[in-house]
Amino acid sequence: MKVSTVGQMRAMDRAAMEKYGIPGELLMENAGHAAFSVLSCMVLVDGNLFVVVCGLGNNGGDGFVVARKIVSHGGRAVVFIIGDPKKISGAGALHLNLLRRLPVDIRLTDDLGALESILAGCTLVVDALLGTGLSREVTGLHRQVIEVLNRSGKPVLSIDIPSGVSGDTGNIQGCAVRADHTVTFGLPKIGNLLYPGFEMCGTLHVSHISFPVDLYRSHELLIAINDPPPLPPRPTTGHKGTFGQALFIAGAAGYLGAPCFAALSFLKAGGGYSRLAAPAGITPFIAMKGSEIVFLPQQETADGSIALANFDCLADTAAGQDMVILGPGLSLNGESQKLARRLAATIEKPLLIDGDGLTALCADLGILRQRQASTVLTPHTGEMSRLTGLAVDDIENDRIGILQQTCRDLNCHIVLKGAHTLIGFPDGRVFINLSGNSGMASAGSGDVLTGAIAAAFCLGLPFPEAICKGVFLHGLAGDLAAEAFGKDGMTAQDLLDHLPLALRLDREGLPADLAKRYAGPRLVI
């Protein structure tokens, strides 16, 4: 499913009205009807009391339609309009006038005591206060109303996005409604799917509100939910070479886990032949855990990292591989960092750069821009800050926009790790991954990801699709581990152990609950 920015959704609204002749009043009617459809599945309408809190924009207009539907199905509605109703115009004004003809208690008041009193006796609250275009902190009366709604303990249905959440970032603008269900229109907005906004939405639904299909499936919409294609069938007569060869250049004294998890995860995710070039001094210790790995012991620096003298041998070995992974646990030793830059500039195979390899390349980003072979970077937000020169807060305030800009600038694919990991392509496409959980936020998790991506590529998917598949499978393994053990105390080893099951379920069919979650918003027909 595609995902839109607030500006793109406004453009779709205009196109629906101007190009296709769909009146704004009808779009609002459809939006309100979709929201009411979800409401009627949440609770019994007939005979019950509902509070509908409306702002002055189109979001409030949708709320007026919901209130009218409640009354027409035997329910009672009290509508609180926050602000001067004389400022309501267009489709919202039409639907307010229709509502005024019905036995609905419409209150034009800032009496919070009255709101609290009525909330105490209602069945459900409809949040139609603020829409997706919110760009400043919520203050004053609006903030007080949101706080009252959250204190009420009543089930909440939010319209388009919980009031107080930015539609373009998912950030909370001071405070926000915590909804049980949210119905968004046309397409989900970025703020519906990125944290913390995603968490505030509760169960997310979407209605296309009669938009023509070419609007919400347009190729100009570059953001989508990650839904990678199936892995190719595994040949019955395949041998280890059939399923790919990957070279991992990783590890240093004190960093034994990163190279081990990276190289083993390639095998656990279906890859055939995993070579690990690590310092000779740590190789025997890694071999005790990962005996399936083929080891290429490397000359060491004085402090136990990979020496620059290994360059020619590593470059020659890389030439015979299907993919190369550079950086997990490599250390910040100056000689090893120089080696990483020289290798990145020389290797003509698909290359994944992670961890300390990213730090090395930050010293000369021109190497990435000049690479001809495909490249994927896998930074967390702090590493993304070093790649871009931007503060972490600036990145968090525009994760998708900065990701798109950086992918284009560096001519790289980038996996920006975090809650709902983002996958960016040089052509501007971004995929939002819905698998995974907070239990994966532990040391070594990113190293497991590197092997999963490499394996998906070596199993036969094209490079961009392999990145998406690897990210998805990594998150799926995390969700399976959380189901088995709980999120507290999960380790990279748990992810590693669940990768084979993740692959089997991905090939044969996911459990219904996970399939539903990964599909994204539920479509309201």
mmCIF file with all atom_site columns, C-alpha atoms in Angstrom, residues 163-281:
data_model
loop_
_atom_site.group_PDB
_atom_site.id
_atom_site.type_symbol
_atom_site.label_atom_id
_atom_site.label_alt_id
_atom_site.label_comp_id
_atom_site.label_asym_id
_atom_site.label_entity_id
_atom_site.label_seq_id
_atom_site.pdbx_PDB_ins_code
_atom_site.Cartn_x
_atom_site.Cartn_y
_atom_site.Cartn_z
_atom_site.occupancy
_atom_site.B_iso_or_equiv
_atom_site.pdbx_formal_charge
_atom_site.auth_seq_id
_atom_site.auth_comp_id
_atom_site.auth_asym_id
_atom_site.auth_atom_id
_atom_site.pdbx_PDB_model_num
ATOM 1   C CA . SER A 1 163 ? -5.237  15.057  17.189  1.00 0.00 ? 163 SER A CA 1
ATOM 2   C CA . GLY A 1 164 ? -1.795  16.363  18.069  1.00 0.00 ? 164 GLY A CA 1
ATOM 3   C CA . VAL A 1 165 ? 0.196   14.020  15.790  1.00 0.00 ? 165 VAL A CA 1
ATOM 4   C CA . SER A 1 166 ? 2.033   15.522  12.815  1.00 0.00 ? 166 SER A CA 1
ATOM 5   C CA . GLY A 1 167 ? 0.841   13.959  9.572   1.00 0.00 ? 167 GLY A CA 1
ATOM 6   C CA . ASP A 1 168 ? 4.252   14.280  7.929   1.00 0.00 ? 168 ASP A CA 1
ATOM 7   C CA . THR A 1 169 ? 6.522   12.997  10.698  1.00 0.00 ? 169 THR A CA 1
ATOM 8   C CA . GLY A 1 170 ? 4.510   11.056  13.295  1.00 0.00 ? 170 GLY A CA 1
ATOM 9   C CA . ASN A 1 171 ? 5.905   13.360  15.992  1.00 0.00 ? 171 ASN A CA 1
ATOM 10  C CA . ILE A 1 172 ? 3.667   14.467  18.849  1.00 0.00 ? 172 ILE A CA 1
ATOM 11  C CA . GLN A 1 173 ? 3.213   18.218  18.817  1.00 0.00 ? 173 GLN A CA 1
ATOM 12  C CA . GLY A 1 174 ? 3.190   18.779  22.555  1.00 0.00 ? 174 GLY A CA 1
ATOM 13  C CA . CYS A 1 175 ? 0.374   16.350  23.349  1.00 0.00 ? 175 CYS A CA 1
ATOM 14  C CA . ALA A 1 176 ? -1.856  14.011  21.366  1.00 0.00 ? 176 ALA A CA 1
ATOM 15  C CA . VAL A 1 177 ? -4.987  11.927  21.634  1.00 0.00 ? 177 VAL A CA 1
ATOM 16  C CA . ARG A 1 178 ? -4.355  8.251   22.351  1.00 0.00 ? 178 ARG A CA 1
ATOM 17  C CA . ALA A 1 179 ? -6.861  6.490   20.088  1.00 0.00 ? 179 ALA A CA 1
ATOM 18  C CA . ASP A 1 180 ? -8.121  2.922   20.105  1.00 0.00 ? 180 ASP A CA 1
ATOM 19  C CA . HIS A 1 181 ? -8.903  3.080   16.382  1.00 0.00 ? 181 HIS A CA 1
ATOM 20  C CA . THR A 1 182 ? -8.043  5.589   13.672  1.00 0.00 ? 182 THR A CA 1
ATOM 21  C CA . VAL A 1 183 ? -9.630  5.893   10.233  1.00 0.00 ? 183 VAL A CA 1
ATOM 22  C CA . THR A 1 184 ? -7.487  7.704   7.697   1.00 0.00 ? 184 THR A CA 1
ATOM 23  C CA . PHE A 1 185 ? -8.608  8.728   4.214   1.00 0.00 ? 185 PHE A CA 1
ATOM 24  C CA . GLY A 1 186 ? -7.276  8.300   0.701   1.00 0.00 ? 186 GLY A CA 1
ATOM 25  C CA . LEU A 1 187 ? -4.048  6.722   1.897   1.00 0.00 ? 187 LEU A CA 1
ATOM 26  C CA . PRO A 1 188 ? -2.261  6.399   5.235   1.00 0.00 ? 188 PRO A CA 1
ATOM 27  C CA . LYS A 1 189 ? -0.085  9.413   5.956   1.00 0.00 ? 189 LYS A CA 1
ATOM 28  C CA . ILE A 1 190 ? 3.516   9.172   7.083   1.00 0.00 ? 190 ILE A CA 1
ATOM 29  C CA . GLY A 1 191 ? 2.429   10.178  10.581  1.00 0.00 ? 191 GLY A CA 1
ATOM 30  C CA . ASN A 1 192 ? 0.050   7.219   10.767  1.00 0.00 ? 192 ASN A CA 1
ATOM 31  C CA . LEU A 1 193 ? 2.939   4.790   10.296  1.00 0.00 ? 193 LEU A CA 1
ATOM 32  C CA . LEU A 1 194 ? 5.995   6.301   11.983  1.00 0.00 ? 194 LEU A CA 1
ATOM 33  C CA . TYR A 1 195 ? 6.488   6.289   15.727  1.00 0.00 ? 195 TYR A CA 1
ATOM 34  C CA . PRO A 1 196 ? 5.330   7.747   18.030  1.00 0.00 ? 196 PRO A CA 1
ATOM 35  C CA . GLY A 1 197 ? 2.272   8.606   15.906  1.00 0.00 ? 197 GLY A CA 1
ATOM 36  C CA . PHE A 1 198 ? 1.748   4.991   14.882  1.00 0.00 ? 198 PHE A CA 1
ATOM 37  C CA . GLU A 1 199 ? 1.403   3.965   18.511  1.00 0.00 ? 199 GLU A CA 1
ATOM 38  C CA . MET A 1 200 ? -1.167  6.718   19.149  1.00 0.00 ? 200 MET A CA 1
ATOM 39  C CA . CYS A 1 201 ? -3.379  5.492   16.281  1.00 0.00 ? 201 CYS A CA 1
ATOM 40  C CA . GLY A 1 202 ? -4.357  2.166   17.849  1.00 0.00 ? 202 GLY A CA 1
ATOM 41  C CA . THR A 1 203 ? -5.795  -0.062  15.128  1.00 0.00 ? 203 THR A CA 1
ATOM 42  C CA . LEU A 1 204 ? -5.390  1.774   11.823  1.00 0.00 ? 204 LEU A CA 1
ATOM 43  C CA . HIS A 1 205 ? -7.972  1.714   9.018   1.00 0.00 ? 205 HIS A CA 1
ATOM 44  C CA . VAL A 1 206 ? -7.990  3.417   5.628   1.00 0.00 ? 206 VAL A CA 1
ATOM 45  C CA . SER A 1 207 ? -10.787 4.327   3.218   1.00 0.00 ? 207 SER A CA 1
ATOM 46  C CA . HIS A 1 208 ? -10.166 5.482   -0.348  1.00 0.00 ? 208 HIS A CA 1
ATOM 47  C CA . ILE A 1 209 ? -13.388 7.603   -0.079  1.00 0.00 ? 209 ILE A CA 1
ATOM 48  C CA . SER A 1 210 ? -14.161 6.961   -3.793  1.00 0.00 ? 210 SER A CA 1
ATOM 49  C CA . PHE A 1 211 ? -10.839 8.292   -5.125  1.00 0.00 ? 211 PHE A CA 1
ATOM 50  C CA . PRO A 1 212 ? -10.114 6.892   -8.602  1.00 0.00 ? 212 PRO A CA 1
ATOM 51  C CA . VAL A 1 213 ? -7.473  4.174   -8.400  1.00 0.00 ? 213 VAL A CA 1
ATOM 52  C CA . ASP A 1 214 ? -4.929  6.110   -10.451 1.00 0.00 ? 214 ASP A CA 1
ATOM 53  C CA . LEU A 1 215 ? -4.771  8.714   -7.684  1.00 0.00 ? 215 LEU A CA 1
ATOM 54  C CA . TYR A 1 216 ? -3.848  6.413   -4.823  1.00 0.00 ? 216 TYR A CA 1
ATOM 55  C CA . ARG A 1 217 ? -1.651  4.072   -6.889  1.00 0.00 ? 217 ARG A CA 1
ATOM 56  C CA . SER A 1 218 ? 0.201   6.798   -8.777  1.00 0.00 ? 218 SER A CA 1
ATOM 57  C CA . HIS A 1 219 ? 3.867   6.179   -9.605  1.00 0.00 ? 219 HIS A CA 1
ATOM 58  C CA . GLU A 1 220 ? 4.531   9.677   -8.293  1.00 0.00 ? 220 GLU A CA 1
ATOM 59  C CA . LEU A 1 221 ? 3.813   8.401   -4.779  1.00 0.00 ? 221 LEU A CA 1
ATOM 60  C CA . LEU A 1 222 ? 7.264   7.189   -3.755  1.00 0.00 ? 222 LEU A CA 1
ATOM 61  C CA . ILE A 1 223 ? 6.538   5.983   -0.219  1.00 0.00 ? 223 ILE A CA 1
ATOM 62  C CA . ALA A 1 224 ? 4.960   2.609   0.500   1.00 0.00 ? 224 ALA A CA 1
ATOM 63  C CA . ILE A 1 225 ? 4.679   -0.110  3.117   1.00 0.00 ? 225 ILE A CA 1
ATOM 64  C CA . ASN A 1 226 ? 7.412   -2.718  2.740   1.00 0.00 ? 226 ASN A CA 1
ATOM 65  C CA . ASP A 1 227 ? 5.880   -5.726  0.978   1.00 0.00 ? 227 ASP A CA 1
ATOM 66  C CA . PRO A 1 228 ? 8.812   -7.502  -0.695  1.00 0.00 ? 228 PRO A CA 1
ATOM 67  C CA . PRO A 1 229 ? 8.309   -10.167 -3.363  1.00 0.00 ? 229 PRO A CA 1
ATOM 68  C CA . PRO A 1 230 ? 8.616   -13.890 -2.571  1.00 0.00 ? 230 PRO A CA 1
ATOM 69  C CA . LEU A 1 231 ? 12.017  -15.511 -2.515  1.00 0.00 ? 231 LEU A CA 1
ATOM 70  C CA . PRO A 1 232 ? 12.737  -17.643 -5.586  1.00 0.00 ? 232 PRO A CA 1
ATOM 71  C CA . PRO A 1 233 ? 12.084  -21.373 -5.080  1.00 0.00 ? 233 PRO A CA 1
ATOM 72  C CA . ARG A 1 234 ? 14.996  -23.235 -3.549  1.00 0.00 ? 234 ARG A CA 1
ATOM 73  C CA . PRO A 1 235 ? 16.371  -25.642 -6.217  1.00 0.00 ? 235 PRO A CA 1
ATOM 74  C CA . THR A 1 236 ? 16.138  -29.266 -5.134  1.00 0.00 ? 236 THR A CA 1
ATOM 75  C CA . THR A 1 237 ? 19.530  -30.074 -6.651  1.00 0.00 ? 237 THR A CA 1
ATOM 76  C CA . GLY A 1 238 ? 21.251  -26.905 -5.396  1.00 0.00 ? 238 GLY A CA 1
ATOM 77  C CA . HIS A 1 239 ? 24.651  -26.957 -3.686  1.00 0.00 ? 239 HIS A CA 1
ATOM 78  C CA . LYS A 1 240 ? 26.292  -24.385 -1.439  1.00 0.00 ? 240 LYS A CA 1
ATOM 79  C CA . GLY A 1 241 ? 27.473  -22.392 -4.436  1.00 0.00 ? 241 GLY A CA 1
ATOM 80  C CA . THR A 1 242 ? 23.894  -22.232 -5.740  1.00 0.00 ? 242 THR A CA 1
ATOM 81  C CA . PHE A 1 243 ? 22.853  -20.254 -2.685  1.00 0.00 ? 243 PHE A CA 1
ATOM 82  C CA . GLY A 1 244 ? 25.588  -17.695 -2.901  1.00 0.00 ? 244 GLY A CA 1
ATOM 83  C CA . GLN A 1 245 ? 28.925  -16.718 -1.449  1.00 0.00 ? 245 GLN A CA 1
ATOM 84  C CA . ALA A 1 246 ? 29.437  -13.730 0.813   1.00 0.00 ? 246 ALA A CA 1
ATOM 85  C CA . LEU A 1 247 ? 32.596  -12.226 2.262   1.00 0.00 ? 247 LEU A CA 1
ATOM 86  C CA . PHE A 1 248 ? 32.413  -10.534 5.665   1.00 0.00 ? 248 PHE A CA 1
ATOM 87  C CA . ILE A 1 249 ? 35.282  -8.170  6.479   1.00 0.00 ? 249 ILE A CA 1
ATOM 88  C CA . ALA A 1 250 ? 34.727  -7.585  10.147  1.00 0.00 ? 250 ALA A CA 1
ATOM 89  C CA . GLY A 1 251 ? 35.915  -7.858  13.707  1.00 0.00 ? 251 GLY A CA 1
ATOM 90  C CA . ALA A 1 252 ? 38.708  -6.682  15.995  1.00 0.00 ? 252 ALA A CA 1
ATOM 91  C CA . ALA A 1 253 ? 40.052  -7.483  19.446  1.00 0.00 ? 253 ALA A CA 1
ATOM 92  C CA . GLY A 1 254 ? 37.141  -6.958  21.823  1.00 0.00 ? 254 GLY A CA 1
ATOM 93  C CA . TYR A 1 255 ? 34.598  -7.210  18.968  1.00 0.00 ? 255 TYR A CA 1
ATOM 94  C CA . LEU A 1 256 ? 34.047  -10.926 18.500  1.00 0.00 ? 256 LEU A CA 1
ATOM 95  C CA . GLY A 1 257 ? 30.237  -10.946 18.482  1.00 0.00 ? 257 GLY A CA 1
ATOM 96  C CA . ALA A 1 258 ? 29.640  -8.629  15.520  1.00 0.00 ? 258 ALA A CA 1
ATOM 97  C CA . PRO A 1 259 ? 31.604  -10.645 12.931  1.00 0.00 ? 259 PRO A CA 1
ATOM 98  C CA . CYS A 1 260 ? 30.219  -13.907 14.257  1.00 0.00 ? 260 CYS A CA 1
ATOM 99  C CA . PHE A 1 261 ? 26.567  -12.843 14.157  1.00 0.00 ? 261 PHE A CA 1
ATOM 100 C CA . ALA A 1 262 ? 26.947  -11.256 10.724  1.00 0.00 ? 262 ALA A CA 1
ATOM 101 C CA . ALA A 1 263 ? 28.595  -14.279 9.102   1.00 0.00 ? 263 ALA A CA 1
ATOM 102 C CA . LEU A 1 264 ? 26.325  -16.834 10.785  1.00 0.00 ? 264 LEU A CA 1
ATOM 103 C CA . SER A 1 265 ? 23.129  -14.943 9.973   1.00 0.00 ? 265 SER A CA 1
ATOM 104 C CA . PHE A 1 266 ? 23.942  -15.270 6.271   1.00 0.00 ? 266 PHE A CA 1
ATOM 105 C CA . LEU A 1 267 ? 23.815  -19.049 6.676   1.00 0.00 ? 267 LEU A CA 1
ATOM 106 C CA . LYS A 1 268 ? 20.776  -19.012 8.962   1.00 0.00 ? 268 LYS A CA 1
ATOM 107 C CA . ALA A 1 269 ? 18.923  -16.868 6.398   1.00 0.00 ? 269 ALA A CA 1
ATOM 108 C CA . GLY A 1 270 ? 19.538  -19.378 3.613   1.00 0.00 ? 270 GLY A CA 1
ATOM 109 C CA . GLY A 1 271 ? 22.928  -18.357 2.192   1.00 0.00 ? 271 GLY A CA 1
ATOM 110 C CA . GLY A 1 272 ? 25.331  -21.052 1.021   1.00 0.00 ? 272 GLY A CA 1
ATOM 111 C CA . TYR A 1 273 ? 28.957  -20.102 1.747   1.00 0.00 ? 273 TYR A CA 1
ATOM 112 C CA . SER A 1 274 ? 30.015  -17.572 4.377   1.00 0.00 ? 274 SER A CA 1
ATOM 113 C CA . ARG A 1 275 ? 33.616  -16.350 4.496   1.00 0.00 ? 275 ARG A CA 1
ATOM 114 C CA . LEU A 1 276 ? 34.814  -14.257 7.405   1.00 0.00 ? 276 LEU A CA 1
ATOM 115 C CA . ALA A 1 277 ? 37.973  -12.174 7.133   1.00 0.00 ? 277 ALA A CA 1
ATOM 116 C CA . ALA A 1 278 ? 38.766  -11.297 10.759  1.00 0.00 ? 278 ALA A CA 1
ATOM 117 C CA . PRO A 1 279 ? 41.979  -10.666 12.724  1.00 0.00 ? 279 PRO A CA 1
ATOM 118 C CA . ALA A 1 280 ? 43.937  -13.882 13.189  1.00 0.00 ? 280 ALA A CA 1
ATOM 119 C CA . GLY A 1 281 ? 44.005  -13.465 16.961  1.00 0.00 ? 281 GLY A CA 1
#
